[in-house]
Amino acid sequence: MVYDSMVVVALLMLATMLAMLAGFGGRTAMKDPVYTGYLLVIWFLYLAWCWHKGGMTVGMRAWRVRIEDKDGHRPGWGISALRFLVSLFSAALAGLGFLWSLFDKGKRTWHDILSGTRLVRF
């Protein structure tokens, strides 16, 4: 997650620069719902594109894990959207959804369980 957060922060900075160049300067994330939504979409597109196209993000590649659905395929856009939304909820509850993997027999997080995905080593 640390590796991917660096990519996401860079993408969000680029998205902010583009918004400013388009005349939307002075916006504040978490105070302006439209701007916040815009940044969330950018974040989602990075993750979903990586999951859908290659089965892994930059950080997942470094740790040699990939994501797959219950049939062993890369997740589609709908599954990726569900996984992303539930992961935000998991993190918002003090990371409990992520910590759940320590107790789950399959080492799955809440977002893996609800989206039907899993991480596998390669």
Tab-separated table of N, CA, C and O in Angstrom:
chain	number	residue	atom	x	y	z
A	1	MET	N	0.822	-1.195	0.000
A	1	MET	CA	0.000	0.000	0.000
A	1	MET	C	0.864	1.256	0.000
A	1	MET	O	0.470	2.269	-0.564
A	2	VAL	N	2.043	1.177	0.612
A	2	VAL	CA	2.928	2.342	0.656
A	2	VAL	C	3.389	2.692	-0.758
A	2	VAL	O	3.373	3.863	-1.154
A	3	TYR	N	3.794	1.683	-1.542
A	3	TYR	CA	4.238	1.938	-2.914
A	3	TYR	C	3.102	2.554	-3.732
A	3	TYR	O	3.305	3.512	-4.466
A	4	ASP	N	1.926	1.971	-3.626
A	4	ASP	CA	0.791	2.482	-4.395
A	4	ASP	C	0.372	3.868	-3.939
A	4	ASP	O	-0.085	4.674	-4.748
A	5	SER	N	0.540	4.168	-2.658
A	5	SER	CA	0.167	5.499	-2.186
A	5	SER	C	1.042	6.567	-2.830
A	5	SER	O	0.570	7.673	-3.108
A	6	MET	N	2.299	6.246	-3.121
A	6	MET	CA	3.167	7.210	-3.796
A	6	MET	C	2.668	7.480	-5.216
A	6	MET	O	2.662	8.630	-5.669
A	7	VAL	N	2.248	6.434	-5.911
A	7	VAL	CA	1.700	6.601	-7.259
A	7	VAL	C	0.402	7.398	-7.193
A	7	VAL	O	0.188	8.322	-7.989
A	8	VAL	N	-0.456	7.062	-6.239
A	8	VAL	CA	-1.753	7.738	-6.123
A	8	VAL	C	-1.562	9.217	-5.790
A	8	VAL	O	-2.221	10.082	-6.380
A	9	VAL	N	-0.661	9.524	-4.874
A	9	VAL	CA	-0.417	10.930	-4.527
A	9	VAL	C	0.074	11.699	-5.756
A	9	VAL	O	-0.384	12.813	-6.020
A	10	ALA	N	0.972	11.095	-6.533
A	10	ALA	CA	1.451	11.756	-7.748
A	10	ALA	C	0.303	11.979	-8.736
A	10	ALA	O	0.188	13.052	-9.332
A	11	LEU	N	-0.554	10.977	-8.906
A	11	LEU	CA	-1.702	11.116	-9.806
A	11	LEU	C	-2.672	12.194	-9.319
A	11	LEU	O	-3.201	12.969	-10.121
A	12	LEU	N	-2.896	12.248	-8.015
A	12	LEU	CA	-3.802	13.256	-7.470
A	12	LEU	C	-3.221	14.660	-7.602
A	12	LEU	O	-3.956	15.622	-7.826
A	13	MET	N	-1.902	14.770	-7.491
A	13	MET	CA	-1.257	16.069	-7.704
A	13	MET	C	-1.407	16.495	-9.166
A	13	MET	O	-1.700	17.663	-9.449
A	14	LEU	N	-1.233	15.560	-10.083
A	14	LEU	CA	-1.421	15.849	-11.497
A	14	LEU	C	-2.875	16.236	-11.786
A	14	LEU	O	-3.143	17.201	-12.505
A	15	ALA	N	-3.807	15.492	-11.191
A	15	ALA	CA	-5.230	15.798	-11.369
A	15	ALA	C	-5.560	17.180	-10.821
A	15	ALA	O	-6.348	17.925	-11.416
A	16	THR	N	-4.955	17.544	-9.711
A	16	THR	CA	-5.163	18.871	-9.128
A	16	THR	C	-4.606	19.953	-10.037
A	16	THR	O	-5.248	20.982	-10.263
A	17	MET	N	-3.421	19.711	-10.588
A	17	MET	CA	-2.837	20.682	-11.512
A	17	MET	C	-3.754	20.878	-12.725
A	17	MET	O	-3.994	22.006	-13.148
A	18	LEU	N	-4.278	19.776	-13.267
A	18	LEU	CA	-5.179	19.879	-14.416
A	18	LEU	C	-6.455	20.643	-14.056
A	18	LEU	O	-6.942	21.439	-14.853
A	19	ALA	N	-6.978	20.401	-12.853
A	19	ALA	CA	-8.177	21.121	-12.408
A	19	ALA	C	-7.884	22.610	-12.278
A	19	ALA	O	-8.703	23.452	-12.661
A	20	MET	N	-6.718	22.930	-11.758
A	20	MET	CA	-6.350	24.346	-11.614
A	20	MET	C	-6.190	25.007	-12.978
A	20	MET	O	-6.628	26.135	-13.180
A	21	LEU	N	-5.557	24.311	-13.921
A	21	LEU	CA	-5.385	24.860	-15.267
A	21	LEU	C	-6.725	25.056	-15.973
A	21	LEU	O	-6.859	25.929	-16.826
A	22	ALA	N	-7.702	24.230	-15.602
A	22	ALA	CA	-9.038	24.336	-16.195
A	22	ALA	C	-9.888	25.403	-15.497
A	22	ALA	O	-11.060	25.562	-15.829
A	23	GLY	N	-9.300	26.095	-14.523
A	23	GLY	CA	-10.021	27.177	-13.859
A	23	GLY	C	-10.750	26.777	-12.591
A	23	GLY	O	-11.610	27.512	-12.114
A	24	PHE	N	-10.413	25.620	-12.047
A	24	PHE	CA	-11.068	25.165	-10.827
A	24	PHE	C	-10.124	25.267	-9.630
A	24	PHE	O	-10.121	24.411	-8.759
A	25	GLY	N	-9.333	26.294	-9.572
A	25	GLY	CA	-8.422	26.501	-8.455
A	25	GLY	C	-9.173	26.847	-7.187
A	25	GLY	O	-10.338	27.233	-7.211
A	26	GLY	N	-8.518	26.706	-6.069
A	26	GLY	CA	-9.122	27.059	-4.794
A	26	GLY	C	-10.057	26.001	-4.237
A	26	GLY	O	-10.741	26.252	-3.245
A	27	ARG	N	-10.095	24.852	-4.843
A	27	ARG	CA	-10.946	23.760	-4.338
A	27	ARG	C	-10.210	23.040	-3.215
A	27	ARG	O	-8.993	22.944	-3.210
A	28	THR	N	-10.971	22.509	-2.282
A	28	THR	CA	-10.390	21.784	-1.160
A	28	THR	C	-11.052	20.421	-1.033
A	28	THR	O	-12.282	20.335	-0.913
A	29	ALA	N	-10.230	19.382	-1.075
A	29	ALA	CA	-10.756	18.029	-0.904
A	29	ALA	C	-11.390	17.901	0.472
A	29	ALA	O	-10.953	18.513	1.438
A	30	MET	N	-12.438	17.143	0.558
A	30	MET	CA	-13.222	16.880	1.759
A	30	MET	C	-14.121	18.051	2.151
A	30	MET	O	-14.960	17.906	3.010
A	31	LYS	N	-13.949	19.205	1.527
A	31	LYS	CA	-14.851	20.332	1.761
A	31	LYS	C	-15.725	20.589	0.542
A	31	LYS	O	-16.842	21.051	0.678
A	32	ASP	N	-15.192	20.310	-0.627
A	32	ASP	CA	-15.920	20.477	-1.880
A	32	ASP	C	-16.278	19.084	-2.401
A	32	ASP	O	-15.399	18.342	-2.837
A	33	PRO	N	-17.560	18.678	-2.342
A	33	PRO	CA	-17.934	17.317	-2.723
A	33	PRO	C	-17.626	16.976	-4.186
A	33	PRO	O	-17.258	15.842	-4.483
A	34	VAL	N	-17.739	17.931	-5.079
A	34	VAL	CA	-17.451	17.648	-6.494
A	34	VAL	C	-15.960	17.389	-6.684
A	34	VAL	O	-15.564	16.428	-7.348
A	35	TYR	N	-15.130	18.217	-6.091
A	35	TYR	CA	-13.678	18.038	-6.192
A	35	TYR	C	-13.249	16.737	-5.512
A	35	TYR	O	-12.421	15.989	-6.040
A	36	THR	N	-13.821	16.456	-4.360
A	36	THR	CA	-13.510	15.210	-3.659
A	36	THR	C	-13.891	14.011	-4.521
A	36	THR	O	-13.121	13.052	-4.637
A	37	GLY	N	-15.056	14.057	-5.129
A	37	GLY	CA	-15.488	12.980	-6.018
A	37	GLY	C	-14.552	12.815	-7.199
A	37	GLY	O	-14.229	11.692	-7.599
A	38	TYR	N	-14.119	13.928	-7.769
A	38	TYR	CA	-13.162	13.913	-8.886
A	38	TYR	C	-11.884	13.186	-8.483
A	38	TYR	O	-11.385	12.319	-9.213
A	39	LEU	N	-11.343	13.517	-7.318
A	39	LEU	CA	-10.120	12.861	-6.852
A	39	LEU	C	-10.348	11.375	-6.568
A	39	LEU	O	-9.479	10.546	-6.862
A	40	LEU	N	-11.508	11.029	-6.019
A	40	LEU	CA	-11.817	9.614	-5.782
A	40	LEU	C	-11.909	8.833	-7.091
A	40	LEU	O	-11.471	7.681	-7.168
A	41	VAL	N	-12.451	9.459	-8.112
A	41	VAL	CA	-12.538	8.803	-9.429
A	41	VAL	C	-11.135	8.555	-9.984
A	41	VAL	O	-10.857	7.470	-10.519
A	42	ILE	N	-10.247	9.516	-9.855
A	42	ILE	CA	-8.861	9.340	-10.323
A	42	ILE	C	-8.203	8.185	-9.580
A	42	ILE	O	-7.557	7.321	-10.178
A	43	TRP	N	-8.378	8.150	-8.264
A	43	TRP	CA	-7.812	7.086	-7.434
A	43	TRP	C	-8.370	5.734	-7.873
A	43	TRP	O	-7.632	4.780	-8.064
A	44	PHE	N	-9.697	5.668	-8.033
A	44	PHE	CA	-10.335	4.429	-8.473
A	44	PHE	C	-9.820	3.989	-9.843
A	44	PHE	O	-9.526	2.808	-10.056
A	45	LEU	N	-9.719	4.920	-10.785
A	45	LEU	CA	-9.290	4.559	-12.136
A	45	LEU	C	-7.885	3.955	-12.148
A	45	LEU	O	-7.612	3.010	-12.886
A	46	TYR	N	-7.000	4.492	-11.325
A	46	TYR	CA	-5.653	3.906	-11.231
A	46	TYR	C	-5.740	2.457	-10.759
A	46	TYR	O	-5.198	1.548	-11.397
A	47	LEU	N	-6.405	2.236	-9.631
A	47	LEU	CA	-6.483	0.887	-9.072
A	47	LEU	C	-7.223	-0.073	-9.993
A	47	LEU	O	-6.739	-1.171	-10.290
A	48	ALA	N	-8.392	0.331	-10.459
A	48	ALA	CA	-9.214	-0.562	-11.286
A	48	ALA	C	-8.523	-0.893	-12.602
A	48	ALA	O	-8.574	-2.035	-13.059
A	49	TRP	N	-7.879	0.096	-13.206
A	49	TRP	CA	-7.170	-0.168	-14.452
A	49	TRP	C	-6.052	-1.185	-14.228
A	49	TRP	O	-5.902	-2.132	-15.002
A	50	CYS	N	-5.286	-1.002	-13.153
A	50	CYS	CA	-4.207	-1.952	-12.831
A	50	CYS	C	-4.767	-3.345	-12.549
A	50	CYS	O	-4.236	-4.342	-13.051
A	51	TRP	N	-5.823	-3.420	-11.738
A	51	TRP	CA	-6.409	-4.723	-11.411
A	51	TRP	C	-6.978	-5.400	-12.647
A	51	TRP	O	-6.823	-6.588	-12.850
A	52	HIS	N	-7.653	-4.631	-13.486
A	52	HIS	CA	-8.332	-5.180	-14.658
A	52	HIS	C	-7.343	-5.564	-15.760
A	52	HIS	O	-7.478	-6.611	-16.385
A	53	LYS	N	-6.361	-4.727	-16.006
A	53	LYS	CA	-5.428	-4.969	-17.118
A	53	LYS	C	-4.317	-5.960	-16.773
A	53	LYS	O	-4.001	-6.826	-17.561
A	54	GLY	N	-3.720	-5.806	-15.620
A	54	GLY	CA	-2.580	-6.654	-15.290
A	54	GLY	C	-2.758	-7.520	-14.066
A	54	GLY	O	-1.903	-8.339	-13.740
A	55	GLY	N	-3.853	-7.294	-13.340
A	55	GLY	CA	-4.089	-8.070	-12.130
A	55	GLY	C	-3.315	-7.586	-10.925
A	55	GLY	O	-3.391	-8.197	-9.855
A	56	MET	N	-2.558	-6.482	-11.101
A	56	MET	CA	-1.766	-5.990	-9.975
A	56	MET	C	-1.400	-4.527	-10.172
A	56	MET	O	-1.322	-4.047	-11.291
A	57	THR	N	-1.211	-3.867	-9.047
A	57	THR	CA	-0.729	-2.488	-9.043
A	57	THR	C	0.799	-2.519	-8.929
A	57	THR	O	1.399	-3.593	-8.809
A	58	VAL	N	1.414	-1.353	-8.919
A	58	VAL	CA	2.863	-1.266	-8.760
A	58	VAL	C	3.297	-1.925	-7.449
A	58	VAL	O	4.240	-2.709	-7.410
A	59	GLY	N	2.591	-1.604	-6.370
A	59	GLY	CA	2.925	-2.183	-5.068
A	59	GLY	C	2.720	-3.686	-5.028
A	59	GLY	O	3.509	-4.426	-4.423
A	60	MET	N	1.675	-4.159	-5.669
A	60	MET	CA	1.417	-5.603	-5.699
A	60	MET	C	2.497	-6.320	-6.496
A	60	MET	O	2.910	-7.434	-6.143
A	61	ARG	N	2.966	-5.688	-7.565
A	61	ARG	CA	4.043	-6.274	-8.373
A	61	ARG	C	5.315	-6.417	-7.527
A	61	ARG	O	6.008	-7.431	-7.597
A	62	ALA	N	5.626	-5.404	-6.733
A	62	ALA	CA	6.824	-5.443	-5.891
A	62	ALA	C	6.767	-6.588	-4.880
A	62	ALA	O	7.789	-7.203	-4.567
A	63	TRP	N	5.565	-6.882	-4.383
A	63	TRP	CA	5.402	-7.946	-3.395
A	63	TRP	C	5.003	-9.281	-4.019
A	63	TRP	O	4.724	-10.239	-3.312
A	64	ARG	N	4.953	-9.304	-5.369
A	64	ARG	CA	4.672	-10.520	-6.127
A	64	ARG	C	3.323	-11.142	-5.762
A	64	ARG	O	3.220	-12.341	-5.512
A	65	VAL	N	2.305	-10.294	-5.721
A	65	VAL	CA	0.932	-10.768	-5.532
A	65	VAL	C	0.067	-10.160	-6.628
A	65	VAL	O	0.379	-9.100	-7.173
A	66	ARG	N	-0.984	-10.868	-6.976
A	66	ARG	CA	-1.939	-10.355	-7.948
A	66	ARG	C	-3.339	-10.615	-7.418
A	66	ARG	O	-3.538	-11.451	-6.545
A	67	ILE	N	-4.275	-9.899	-7.976
A	67	ILE	CA	-5.662	-10.038	-7.565
A	67	ILE	C	-6.396	-10.863	-8.618
A	67	ILE	O	-6.122	-10.758	-9.807
A	68	GLU	N	-7.288	-11.703	-8.133
A	68	GLU	CA	-8.123	-12.472	-9.056
A	68	GLU	C	-9.510	-12.646	-8.459
A	68	GLU	O	-9.696	-12.557	-7.247
A	69	ASP	N	-10.477	-12.902	-9.352
A	69	ASP	CA	-11.841	-13.143	-8.889
A	69	ASP	C	-11.992	-14.615	-8.524
A	69	ASP	O	-11.028	-15.381	-8.572
A	70	LYS	N	-13.192	-15.027	-8.184
A	70	LYS	CA	-13.416	-16.404	-7.718
A	70	LYS	C	-13.129	-17.445	-8.790
A	70	LYS	O	-12.879	-18.604	-8.482
A	71	ASP	N	-13.119	-17.028	-10.074
A	71	ASP	CA	-12.833	-17.947	-11.176
A	71	ASP	C	-11.375	-17.917	-11.607
A	71	ASP	O	-10.990	-18.577	-12.573
A	72	GLY	N	-10.556	-17.138	-10.915
A	72	GLY	CA	-9.141	-17.053	-11.237
A	72	GLY	C	-8.802	-16.034	-12.311
A	72	GLY	O	-7.684	-16.005	-12.811
A	73	HIS	N	-9.767	-15.182	-12.670
A	73	HIS	CA	-9.552	-14.156	-13.682
A	73	HIS	C	-9.297	-12.798	-13.038
A	73	HIS	O	-9.619	-12.589	-11.866
A	74	ARG	N	-8.774	-11.889	-13.840
A	74	ARG	CA	-8.635	-10.512	-13.356
A	74	ARG	C	-10.023	-9.932	-13.140
A	74	ARG	O	-10.926	-10.209	-13.917
A	75	PRO	N	-10.189	-9.143	-12.093
A	75	PRO	CA	-11.531	-8.589	-11.829
A	75	PRO	C	-11.951	-7.583	-12.892
A	75	PRO	O	-11.121	-6.851	-13.431
A	76	GLY	N	-13.253	-7.559	-13.172
A	76	GLY	CA	-13.808	-6.581	-14.099
A	76	GLY	C	-13.995	-5.242	-13.410
A	76	GLY	O	-13.702	-5.075	-12.225
A	77	TRP	N	-14.528	-4.298	-14.177
A	77	TRP	CA	-14.706	-2.948	-13.655
A	77	TRP	C	-15.719	-2.906	-12.511
A	77	TRP	O	-15.531	-2.177	-11.540
A	78	GLY	N	-16.796	-3.676	-12.603
A	78	GLY	CA	-17.808	-3.684	-11.550
A	78	GLY	C	-17.275	-4.243	-10.248
A	78	GLY	O	-17.488	-3.673	-9.169
A	79	ILE	N	-16.571	-5.365	-10.341
A	79	ILE	CA	-15.970	-5.963	-9.140
A	79	ILE	C	-14.922	-5.019	-8.564
A	79	ILE	O	-14.817	-4.858	-7.341
A	80	SER	N	-14.150	-4.388	-9.435
A	80	SER	CA	-13.135	-3.438	-8.962
A	80	SER	C	-13.775	-2.255	-8.242
A	80	SER	O	-13.253	-1.791	-7.232
A	81	ALA	N	-14.909	-1.775	-8.764
A	81	ALA	CA	-15.603	-0.661	-8.111
A	81	ALA	C	-16.096	-1.069	-6.731
A	81	ALA	O	-15.933	-0.316	-5.759
A	82	LEU	N	-16.683	-2.248	-6.627
A	82	LEU	CA	-17.147	-2.732	-5.325
A	82	LEU	C	-15.980	-2.880	-4.364
A	82	LEU	O	-16.054	-2.447	-3.205
A	83	ARG	N	-14.897	-3.469	-4.832
A	83	ARG	CA	-13.716	-3.666	-3.989
A	83	ARG	C	-13.169	-2.328	-3.504
A	83	ARG	O	-12.821	-2.168	-2.340
A	84	PHE	N	-13.104	-1.342	-4.402
A	84	PHE	CA	-12.602	-0.019	-4.042
A	84	PHE	C	-13.481	0.639	-2.981
A	84	PHE	O	-12.988	1.135	-1.964
A	85	LEU	N	-14.792	0.624	-3.190
A	85	LEU	CA	-15.710	1.264	-2.247
A	85	LEU	C	-15.668	0.605	-0.876
A	85	LEU	O	-15.647	1.284	0.153
A	86	VAL	N	-15.631	-0.722	-0.853
A	86	VAL	CA	-15.587	-1.418	0.434
A	86	VAL	C	-14.237	-1.188	1.114
A	86	VAL	O	-14.172	-1.084	2.337
A	87	SER	N	-13.164	-1.061	0.326
A	87	SER	CA	-11.858	-0.797	0.943
A	87	SER	C	-11.826	0.571	1.617
A	87	SER	O	-11.185	0.736	2.655
A	88	LEU	N	-12.532	1.547	1.034
A	88	LEU	CA	-12.625	2.860	1.692
A	88	LEU	C	-13.343	2.727	3.032
A	88	LEU	O	-12.921	3.312	4.037
A	89	PHE	N	-14.425	1.960	3.041
A	89	PHE	CA	-15.165	1.701	4.276
A	89	PHE	C	-14.276	0.952	5.274
A	89	PHE	O	-14.248	1.280	6.464
A	90	SER	N	-13.537	-0.048	4.785
A	90	SER	CA	-12.628	-0.819	5.645
A	90	SER	C	-11.598	0.080	6.310
A	90	SER	O	-11.306	-0.066	7.498
A	91	ALA	N	-11.052	0.994	5.541
A	91	ALA	CA	-10.043	1.909	6.074
A	91	ALA	C	-10.664	2.926	7.029
A	91	ALA	O	-10.065	3.270	8.046
A	92	ALA	N	-11.865	3.399	6.698
A	92	ALA	CA	-12.530	4.412	7.524
A	92	ALA	C	-12.845	3.903	8.922
A	92	ALA	O	-12.946	4.698	9.861
A	93	LEU	N	-12.990	2.608	9.067
A	93	LEU	CA	-13.262	2.032	10.389
A	93	LEU	C	-11.959	1.616	11.060
A	93	LEU	O	-11.810	0.497	11.547
A	94	ALA	N	-11.008	2.555	11.070
A	94	ALA	CA	-9.700	2.360	11.710
A	94	ALA	C	-8.951	1.161	11.149
A	94	ALA	O	-8.178	0.514	11.852
A	95	GLY	N	-9.188	0.846	9.877
A	95	GLY	CA	-8.481	-0.255	9.236
A	95	GLY	C	-8.979	-1.643	9.587
A	95	GLY	O	-8.329	-2.634	9.264
A	96	LEU	N	-10.141	-1.723	10.250
A	96	LEU	CA	-10.641	-3.038	10.686
A	96	LEU	C	-10.844	-4.004	9.523
A	96	LEU	O	-10.609	-5.203	9.666
A	97	GLY	N	-11.271	-3.487	8.381
A	97	GLY	CA	-11.476	-4.349	7.222
A	97	GLY	C	-10.193	-4.958	6.716
A	97	GLY	O	-10.189	-6.070	6.178
A	98	PHE	N	-9.092	-4.252	6.891
A	98	PHE	CA	-7.789	-4.775	6.498
A	98	PHE	C	-7.267	-5.752	7.553
A	98	PHE	O	-6.717	-6.799	7.225
A	99	LEU	N	-7.451	-5.391	8.815
A	99	LEU	CA	-6.996	-6.266	9.905
A	99	LEU	C	-7.727	-7.600	9.922
A	99	LEU	O	-7.202	-8.592	10.433
A	100	TRP	N	-8.925	-7.632	9.342
A	100	TRP	CA	-9.714	-8.851	9.291
A	100	TRP	C	-8.914	-9.990	8.649
A	100	TRP	O	-9.078	-11.153	9.000
A	101	SER	N	-8.012	-9.661	7.736
A	101	SER	CA	-7.225	-10.686	7.037
A	101	SER	C	-6.344	-11.482	8.000
A	101	SER	O	-5.954	-12.611	7.688
A	102	LEU	N	-6.043	-10.917	9.162
A	102	LEU	CA	-5.240	-11.642	10.147
A	102	LEU	C	-6.007	-12.797	10.786
A	102	LEU	O	-5.409	-13.724	11.323
A	103	PHE	N	-7.337	-12.737	10.720
A	103	PHE	CA	-8.167	-13.741	11.368
A	103	PHE	C	-8.914	-14.636	10.380
A	103	PHE	O	-9.424	-15.680	10.759
A	104	ASP	N	-8.991	-14.229	9.137
A	104	ASP	CA	-9.694	-14.989	8.110
A	104	ASP	C	-8.817	-16.153	7.640
A	104	ASP	O	-7.623	-15.968	7.396
A	105	LYS	N	-9.409	-17.344	7.514
A	105	LYS	CA	-8.636	-18.514	7.087
A	105	LYS	C	-8.005	-18.316	5.711
A	105	LYS	O	-6.909	-18.794	5.458
A	106	GLY	N	-8.699	-17.605	4.834
A	106	GLY	CA	-8.179	-17.347	3.498
A	106	GLY	C	-7.353	-16.081	3.406
A	106	GLY	O	-6.976	-15.660	2.308
A	107	LYS	N	-7.087	-15.428	4.546
A	107	LYS	CA	-6.331	-14.173	4.610
A	107	LYS	C	-6.980	-13.063	3.782
A	107	LYS	O	-6.310	-12.224	3.199
A	108	ARG	N	-8.320	-13.059	3.734
A	108	ARG	CA	-9.065	-12.075	2.950
A	108	ARG	C	-9.482	-10.880	3.809
A	108	ARG	O	-9.815	-11.027	4.964
A	109	THR	N	-9.473	-9.716	3.176
A	109	THR	CA	-9.978	-8.496	3.805
A	109	THR	C	-11.479	-8.416	3.550
A	109	THR	O	-12.027	-9.200	2.778
A	110	TRP	N	-12.129	-7.433	4.160
A	110	TRP	CA	-13.567	-7.274	3.911
A	110	TRP	C	-13.840	-7.004	2.441
A	110	TRP	O	-14.789	-7.532	1.876
A	111	HIS	N	-12.993	-6.192	1.814
A	111	HIS	CA	-13.236	-5.882	0.407
A	111	HIS	C	-12.998	-7.089	-0.497
A	111	HIS	O	-13.625	-7.206	-1.541
A	112	ASP	N	-12.131	-7.996	-0.087
A	112	ASP	CA	-11.971	-9.246	-0.847
A	112	ASP	C	-13.200	-10.133	-0.672
A	112	ASP	O	-13.699	-10.702	-1.643
A	113	ILE	N	-13.671	-10.235	0.540
A	113	ILE	CA	-14.826	-11.097	0.823
A	113	ILE	C	-16.054	-10.606	0.069
A	113	ILE	O	-16.722	-11.383	-0.622
A	114	LEU	N	-16.350	-9.319	0.182
A	114	LEU	CA	-17.564	-8.782	-0.438
A	114	LEU	C	-17.480	-8.689	-1.962
A	114	LEU	O	-18.521	-8.774	-2.635
A	115	SER	N	-16.299	-8.552	-2.516
A	115	SER	CA	-16.181	-8.474	-3.978
A	115	SER	C	-15.861	-9.814	-4.620
A	115	SER	O	-15.836	-9.926	-5.843
A	116	GLY	N	-15.614	-10.835	-3.789
A	116	GLY	CA	-15.293	-12.153	-4.343
A	116	GLY	C	-13.910	-12.227	-4.959
A	116	GLY	O	-13.676	-12.999	-5.883
A	117	THR	N	-12.980	-11.429	-4.437
A	117	THR	CA	-11.603	-11.443	-4.951
A	117	THR	C	-10.673	-12.026	-3.907
A	117	THR	O	-11.053	-12.221	-2.747
A	118	ARG	N	-9.456	-12.279	-4.348
A	118	ARG	CA	-8.415	-12.747	-3.419
A	118	ARG	C	-7.059	-12.348	-3.980
A	118	ARG	O	-6.914	-12.117	-5.179
A	119	LEU	N	-6.088	-12.266	-3.110
A	119	LEU	CA	-4.719	-12.007	-3.524
A	119	LEU	C	-3.980	-13.333	-3.563
A	119	LEU	O	-4.115	-14.142	-2.642
A	120	VAL	N	-3.217	-13.550	-4.609
A	120	VAL	CA	-2.450	-14.786	-4.753
A	120	VAL	C	-1.001	-14.428	-5.062
A	120	VAL	O	-0.717	-13.443	-5.746
A	121	ARG	N	-0.085	-15.222	-4.553
A	121	ARG	CA	1.345	-15.031	-4.829
A	121	ARG	C	1.664	-15.632	-6.188
A	121	ARG	O	1.096	-16.634	-6.575
A	122	PHE	N	2.630	-15.035	-6.869
A	122	PHE	CA	3.075	-15.609	-8.152
A	122	PHE	C	4.590	-15.671	-8.186
A	122	PHE	O	5.276	-15.141	-7.380
